[in-house]
Each structure stands twice: as C-alpha cells, then as structure tokens.
Tab-separated table of C-alpha atoms in Angstrom:
chain	number	residue	atom	x	y	z
A	54	ASP	CA	0.746	35.301	0.226
A	55	GLY	CA	4.085	34.860	1.957
A	56	GLY	CA	7.057	34.158	-0.218
A	57	ILE	CA	10.126	35.252	-2.071
A	58	THR	CA	9.727	37.347	-5.206
A	59	GLN	CA	12.448	37.650	-7.774
A	60	SER	CA	12.254	40.033	-10.684
A	61	PRO	CA	12.562	40.152	-13.559
A	62	LYS	CA	12.074	36.550	-14.632
A	63	TYR	CA	14.248	37.084	-17.721
A	64	LEU	CA	16.990	39.673	-18.113
A	65	PHE	CA	19.309	40.477	-20.983
A	66	ARG	CA	22.628	42.212	-20.499
A	67	LYS	CA	24.883	43.779	-23.036
A	68	GLU	CA	28.617	43.428	-22.790
A	69	GLY	CA	30.085	45.884	-20.269
A	70	GLN	CA	26.750	46.662	-18.651
A	71	ASN	CA	25.817	46.349	-14.985
A	72	VAL	CA	22.420	44.847	-14.193
A	73	THR	CA	20.543	44.476	-10.920
A	74	LEU	CA	18.378	41.516	-9.953
A	75	SER	CA	15.660	42.125	-7.397
A	76	CYS	CA	14.795	39.840	-4.474
A	77	GLU	CA	12.060	40.641	-1.949
A	78	GLN	CA	10.697	38.438	0.846
A	79	ASN	CA	7.776	38.870	3.228
A	80	LEU	CA	8.548	35.838	5.371
A	81	ASN	CA	10.291	37.893	8.061
A	82	HIS	CA	13.428	35.797	7.571
A	83	ASP	CA	16.695	37.256	8.809
A	84	ALA	CA	19.020	35.437	6.413
A	85	MET	CA	19.041	35.867	2.640
A	86	TYR	CA	21.227	34.332	-0.060
A	87	TRP	CA	22.072	34.517	-3.724
A	88	TYR	CA	22.984	31.386	-5.662
A	89	ARG	CA	24.014	30.827	-9.225
A	90	GLN	CA	22.954	27.682	-11.123
A	91	ASP	CA	24.584	26.552	-14.361
A	92	PRO	CA	23.639	23.459	-16.407
A	93	GLY	CA	25.193	20.353	-14.887
A	94	GLN	CA	26.398	22.250	-11.824
A	95	GLY	CA	25.081	22.416	-8.344
A	96	LEU	CA	23.988	25.647	-6.719
A	97	ARG	CA	26.933	27.898	-5.945
A	98	LEU	CA	26.734	30.569	-3.262
A	99	ILE	CA	27.475	34.121	-4.411
A	100	TYR	CA	26.667	36.261	-1.344
A	101	TYR	CA	24.725	35.907	1.860
A	102	SER	CA	23.401	38.206	4.544
A	103	GLN	CA	22.350	37.180	8.026
A	104	ILE	CA	21.236	40.609	9.239
A	105	VAL	CA	20.453	44.032	7.807
A	106	ASN	CA	23.466	46.113	6.765
A	107	ASP	CA	25.761	43.096	6.843
A	108	PHE	CA	26.704	40.596	4.146
A	109	GLN	CA	29.518	38.190	3.312
A	110	LYS	CA	31.038	36.768	0.165
A	111	GLY	CA	30.237	33.226	-0.820
A	112	ASP	CA	32.262	30.907	-3.032
A	113	ILE	CA	31.935	32.879	-6.288
A	114	ALA	CA	31.522	36.555	-5.312
A	115	GLU	CA	33.892	38.030	-7.900
A	116	GLY	CA	32.039	40.284	-10.338
A	117	TYR	CA	28.957	40.598	-8.121
A	118	SER	CA	27.822	43.065	-5.465
A	119	VAL	CA	24.902	43.186	-3.034
A	120	SER	CA	23.265	45.447	-0.485
A	121	ARG	CA	21.000	44.746	2.485
A	122	GLU	CA	19.422	48.005	3.540
A	123	LYS	CA	16.101	46.446	4.491
A	124	LYS	CA	15.254	43.080	5.977
A	125	GLU	CA	12.896	42.339	3.115
A	126	SER	CA	15.227	43.155	0.238
A	127	PHE	CA	18.542	41.755	-1.013
A	128	PRO	CA	19.328	42.969	-4.559
A	129	LEU	CA	22.198	41.504	-6.558
A	130	THR	CA	24.172	43.548	-9.080
A	131	VAL	CA	26.025	41.683	-11.801
A	132	THR	CA	28.871	43.955	-12.810
A	133	SER	CA	30.863	44.145	-16.016
A	134	ALA	CA	33.696	42.438	-14.127
A	135	GLN	CA	31.727	39.182	-14.207
A	136	LYS	CA	33.031	37.636	-17.414
A	137	ASN	CA	30.546	34.797	-17.724
A	138	PRO	CA	27.255	36.061	-16.266
A	139	THR	CA	24.826	33.960	-18.311
A	140	ALA	CA	23.142	31.730	-15.726
A	141	PHE	CA	20.045	31.105	-13.636
A	142	TYR	CA	20.142	33.190	-10.449
A	143	LEU	CA	18.287	32.087	-7.354
A	144	CYS	CA	17.519	34.095	-4.255
A	145	ALA	CA	16.702	32.311	-1.018
A	146	SER	CA	15.863	33.177	2.550
A	147	SER	CA	16.056	31.247	5.770
A	148	PRO	CA	14.550	31.377	9.221
A	149	GLN	CA	16.756	30.129	12.027
A	150	GLY	CA	18.381	26.886	10.925
A	151	PRO	CA	19.795	25.574	7.658
A	152	ARG	CA	16.595	25.256	5.613
A	153	ALA	CA	16.565	27.634	2.668
A	154	PHE	CA	13.443	28.697	0.758
A	155	PHE	CA	13.875	29.822	-2.810
A	156	GLY	CA	12.334	32.302	-5.188
A	157	GLN	CA	11.465	31.394	-8.769
A	158	GLY	CA	14.725	32.628	-10.227
A	159	THR	CA	15.977	35.125	-12.795
A	160	ARG	CA	17.493	33.896	-16.032
A	161	LEU	CA	20.222	36.284	-17.141
A	162	THR	CA	21.548	36.177	-20.691
A	163	VAL	CA	24.376	38.183	-22.208
A	164	VAL	CA	23.561	39.487	-25.685
B	902	GLN	CA	36.667	13.946	-3.996
B	903	LYS	CA	33.729	16.355	-4.108
B	904	GLU	CA	31.928	17.013	-0.835
B	905	VAL	CA	28.567	15.839	-2.177
B	906	GLU	CA	28.119	13.386	-5.030
B	907	GLN	CA	24.822	12.845	-6.807
B	908	ASP	CA	24.215	10.828	-9.972
B	909	PRO	CA	22.786	13.257	-12.538
B	910	GLY	CA	20.718	10.606	-14.318
B	911	PRO	CA	18.481	10.956	-16.191
B	912	LEU	CA	16.366	8.385	-14.423
B	913	SER	CA	13.277	7.212	-16.307
B	914	VAL	CA	10.555	5.132	-14.640
B	915	PRO	CA	6.953	4.167	-15.414
B	916	GLU	CA	4.091	5.641	-13.428
B	917	GLY	CA	3.558	3.812	-10.142
B	918	ALA	CA	7.192	2.747	-9.720
B	919	ILE	CA	9.182	3.226	-6.552
B	920	VAL	CA	12.011	5.667	-7.126
B	921	SER	CA	15.242	5.779	-5.170
B	922	LEU	CA	17.436	8.878	-5.335
B	923	ASN	CA	20.767	8.995	-3.547
B	924	CYS	CA	23.629	11.203	-2.482
B	925	THR	CA	26.949	10.380	-0.904
B	926	TYR	CA	29.101	12.815	0.993
B	927	SER	CA	32.578	12.996	2.443
B	928	ASN	CA	32.256	15.481	5.322
B	929	SER	CA	31.389	13.572	8.488
B	930	ALA	CA	30.412	16.858	10.164
B	931	PHE	CA	27.209	17.148	8.100
B	932	GLN	CA	24.191	16.884	10.399
B	933	TYR	CA	21.338	18.535	8.491
B	934	PHE	CA	20.056	16.971	5.301
B	935	MET	CA	17.548	18.261	2.814
B	936	TRP	CA	15.935	17.244	-0.446
B	937	TYR	CA	14.686	19.825	-2.911
B	938	ARG	CA	12.544	19.343	-6.019
B	939	GLN	CA	13.129	21.684	-8.936
B	940	TYR	CA	10.857	21.869	-11.951
B	941	SER	CA	12.297	23.207	-15.189
B	942	ARG	CA	12.913	26.955	-15.096
B	943	LYS	CA	11.646	27.215	-11.495
B	944	GLY	CA	13.244	27.657	-8.100
B	945	PRO	CA	13.923	24.623	-5.885
B	946	GLU	CA	11.162	23.633	-3.460
B	947	LEU	CA	12.052	22.124	-0.086
B	948	LEU	CA	10.641	18.580	0.101
B	949	MET	CA	12.246	16.946	3.102
B	950	TYR	CA	14.398	18.087	6.006
B	951	THR	CA	16.065	15.716	8.450
B	952	TYR	CA	18.514	16.082	11.267
B	953	SER	CA	21.144	13.414	11.946
B	954	SER	CA	20.436	9.776	11.112
B	955	GLY	CA	17.150	7.985	10.634
B	956	ASN	CA	14.059	8.062	8.478
B	957	LYS	CA	11.408	10.656	7.867
B	958	GLU	CA	8.198	10.077	5.972
B	959	ASP	CA	5.837	12.591	4.377
B	960	GLY	CA	3.113	11.155	2.205
B	961	ARG	CA	4.697	9.320	-0.726
B	962	PHE	CA	8.168	10.572	0.182
B	963	THR	CA	10.632	8.981	2.604
B	964	ALA	CA	14.048	10.416	3.416
B	965	GLN	CA	16.734	8.203	4.896
B	966	VAL	CA	20.052	9.216	6.372
B	967	ASP	CA	22.853	6.755	7.106
B	968	LYS	CA	25.640	8.781	8.664
B	969	SER	CA	27.865	5.741	9.190
B	970	SER	CA	27.945	5.213	5.418
B	971	LYS	CA	27.717	8.951	4.581
B	972	TYR	CA	24.735	8.169	2.391
B	973	ILE	CA	21.295	9.734	2.088
B	974	SER	CA	18.304	8.599	0.076
B	975	LEU	CA	14.928	9.876	-1.040
B	976	PHE	CA	12.275	7.286	-1.893
B	977	ILE	CA	9.180	8.159	-3.876
B	978	ARG	CA	6.357	5.641	-3.756
B	979	ASP	CA	3.660	5.356	-6.427
B	980	SER	CA	5.504	7.810	-8.643
B	981	GLN	CA	3.420	10.165	-10.765
B	982	PRO	CA	4.191	12.117	-13.958
B	983	SER	CA	4.002	15.262	-11.804
B	984	ASP	CA	7.080	13.965	-9.947
B	985	SER	CA	9.140	14.536	-13.096
B	986	ALA	CA	11.712	17.102	-12.012
B	987	THR	CA	15.286	17.488	-10.866
B	988	TYR	CA	15.929	16.449	-7.272
B	989	LEU	CA	18.716	18.166	-5.365
B	990	CYS	CA	20.201	16.955	-2.127
B	991	ALA	CA	21.658	19.519	0.259
B	992	MET	CA	23.427	19.263	3.560
B	993	SER	CA	24.968	21.367	6.260
B	994	ALA	CA	27.258	20.894	9.220
B	995	ASN	CA	25.686	23.650	11.297
B	996	GLN	CA	22.628	25.795	11.851
B	997	ALA	CA	23.838	28.592	9.616
B	998	GLY	CA	22.482	28.346	6.095
B	999	THR	CA	25.745	29.672	4.764
B	1000	ALA	CA	27.266	26.216	4.914
B	1001	LEU	CA	24.559	24.552	2.789
B	1002	ILE	CA	26.232	22.317	0.199
B	1003	PHE	CA	24.195	21.090	-2.767
B	1004	GLY	CA	24.528	18.064	-4.994
B	1005	LYS	CA	24.265	18.656	-8.722
B	1006	GLY	CA	20.817	17.101	-8.923
B	1007	THR	CA	19.230	13.987	-10.434
B	1008	THR	CA	16.751	14.430	-13.269
B	1009	LEU	CA	13.729	12.134	-12.944
B	1010	SER	CA	11.185	11.394	-15.661
B	1011	VAL	CA	7.997	9.467	-14.824
B	1012	SER	CA	6.065	8.278	-17.845
B	1013	SER	CA	2.319	7.590	-17.852
C-alpha cells in the first residue's frame, strides 16, 4: 500500500538526549515536511525538503536537524538543544502542488 | 491579527445535523484552500482541496471559498458519529507546499 510511515508511534526521551524520528514514503513524492503539533496550536513547520540532498528551515527549526539522502526518507533528529520537545510530530509529503499528505505521527515525551 | 483564524469549538451536534465549519484569513494572496480531518492521536487526512473561489462538493462534504470576504467554509450534511474529529483548514499562496498555513482546528462531536 502506498503511504507515509512514521516510526515509532511513541518515543520517550531523557533530558539531554538526542532522538531520531523516522519518516518513509513510497508515494514517489519529491517534497517532504516535518510539522510539530501542540495542544491548542496549529501545525508548525520545522523543516522541509523539495529534492534529495536539499532542505530548508521552517518556522521553528531551532533544536532540530534533518537529512534527505534518499527520496523516500526524511528523518528528523530532536537534539538536546530543543528545550521543549514534548509534542506530536507529523511527517508529510507532497506531489507537485500545495496538497500535503500526512503520516500517522510520532508522540514524543520527555521523561 | 493571525493569518488564519479558526474557532476551536468544541462544536457538538446531534446525528443528522448539518455542520458548518469556518476559517477566516488575512492574506489576500492565498489561492489554494484545503480542509483536513484529524482523528485523535492520528495524522490529518486531506478531505477537500479547492483552488480560488467557488464551491466543491464530495459526497456529504461541501467546501466553499469566498475570496472577497477572505472566508472559507466546510459543510457536512447528514453528520454521523464517525465525523467526530478535529477539522483543520489550510491555505497557501503558491504551488509550493512550504507556504501551507494551518488554522488551529475545530473539534466536532456528533452524538447518536
């Protein structure tokens, strides 16, 4: 089945630890995105990539890093520099045009 | 003024009611308008996608765009308990998905 797969579904991070969230798509979409969703807030763009080996910061990139070595994969690393990482993280991809298609999300909690 | 305003609700209706969900926006350059449905603890699902002004219908769902008033609506006819979810509006001024701006979402509850 075509789609966007995010893993893990739940992730726990200790203070000072880096963690990596996985996002894989088999839709052959060029563009991929990472959003953060907090209660009562809209989706906020962290990073996006429109082609392999290229990515740009979104509105809230501080404390996050990404890579885009393959078209299918766009992992997000939440670094220790991100002071408030507890949130619901959503990966999306897009064919040509503004429509974005989302994965099922990863819920990250700091313990 | 925020770029996209959406009443968070919650909105509670009985089964079979007609539901109206709305967003207002301030950027007159927005041309592409979307509605997403998000169930609890799941990713958003694209429901409706429209370009510029006008109406678009898909089954029980109708999306309306009034660019002169900077106002978009999603109507749900014959609402069902399975429609209970958070509905997010999103809009963009250009083809690039990078400029997609989301509302904060309206939570809808349909009771049987």
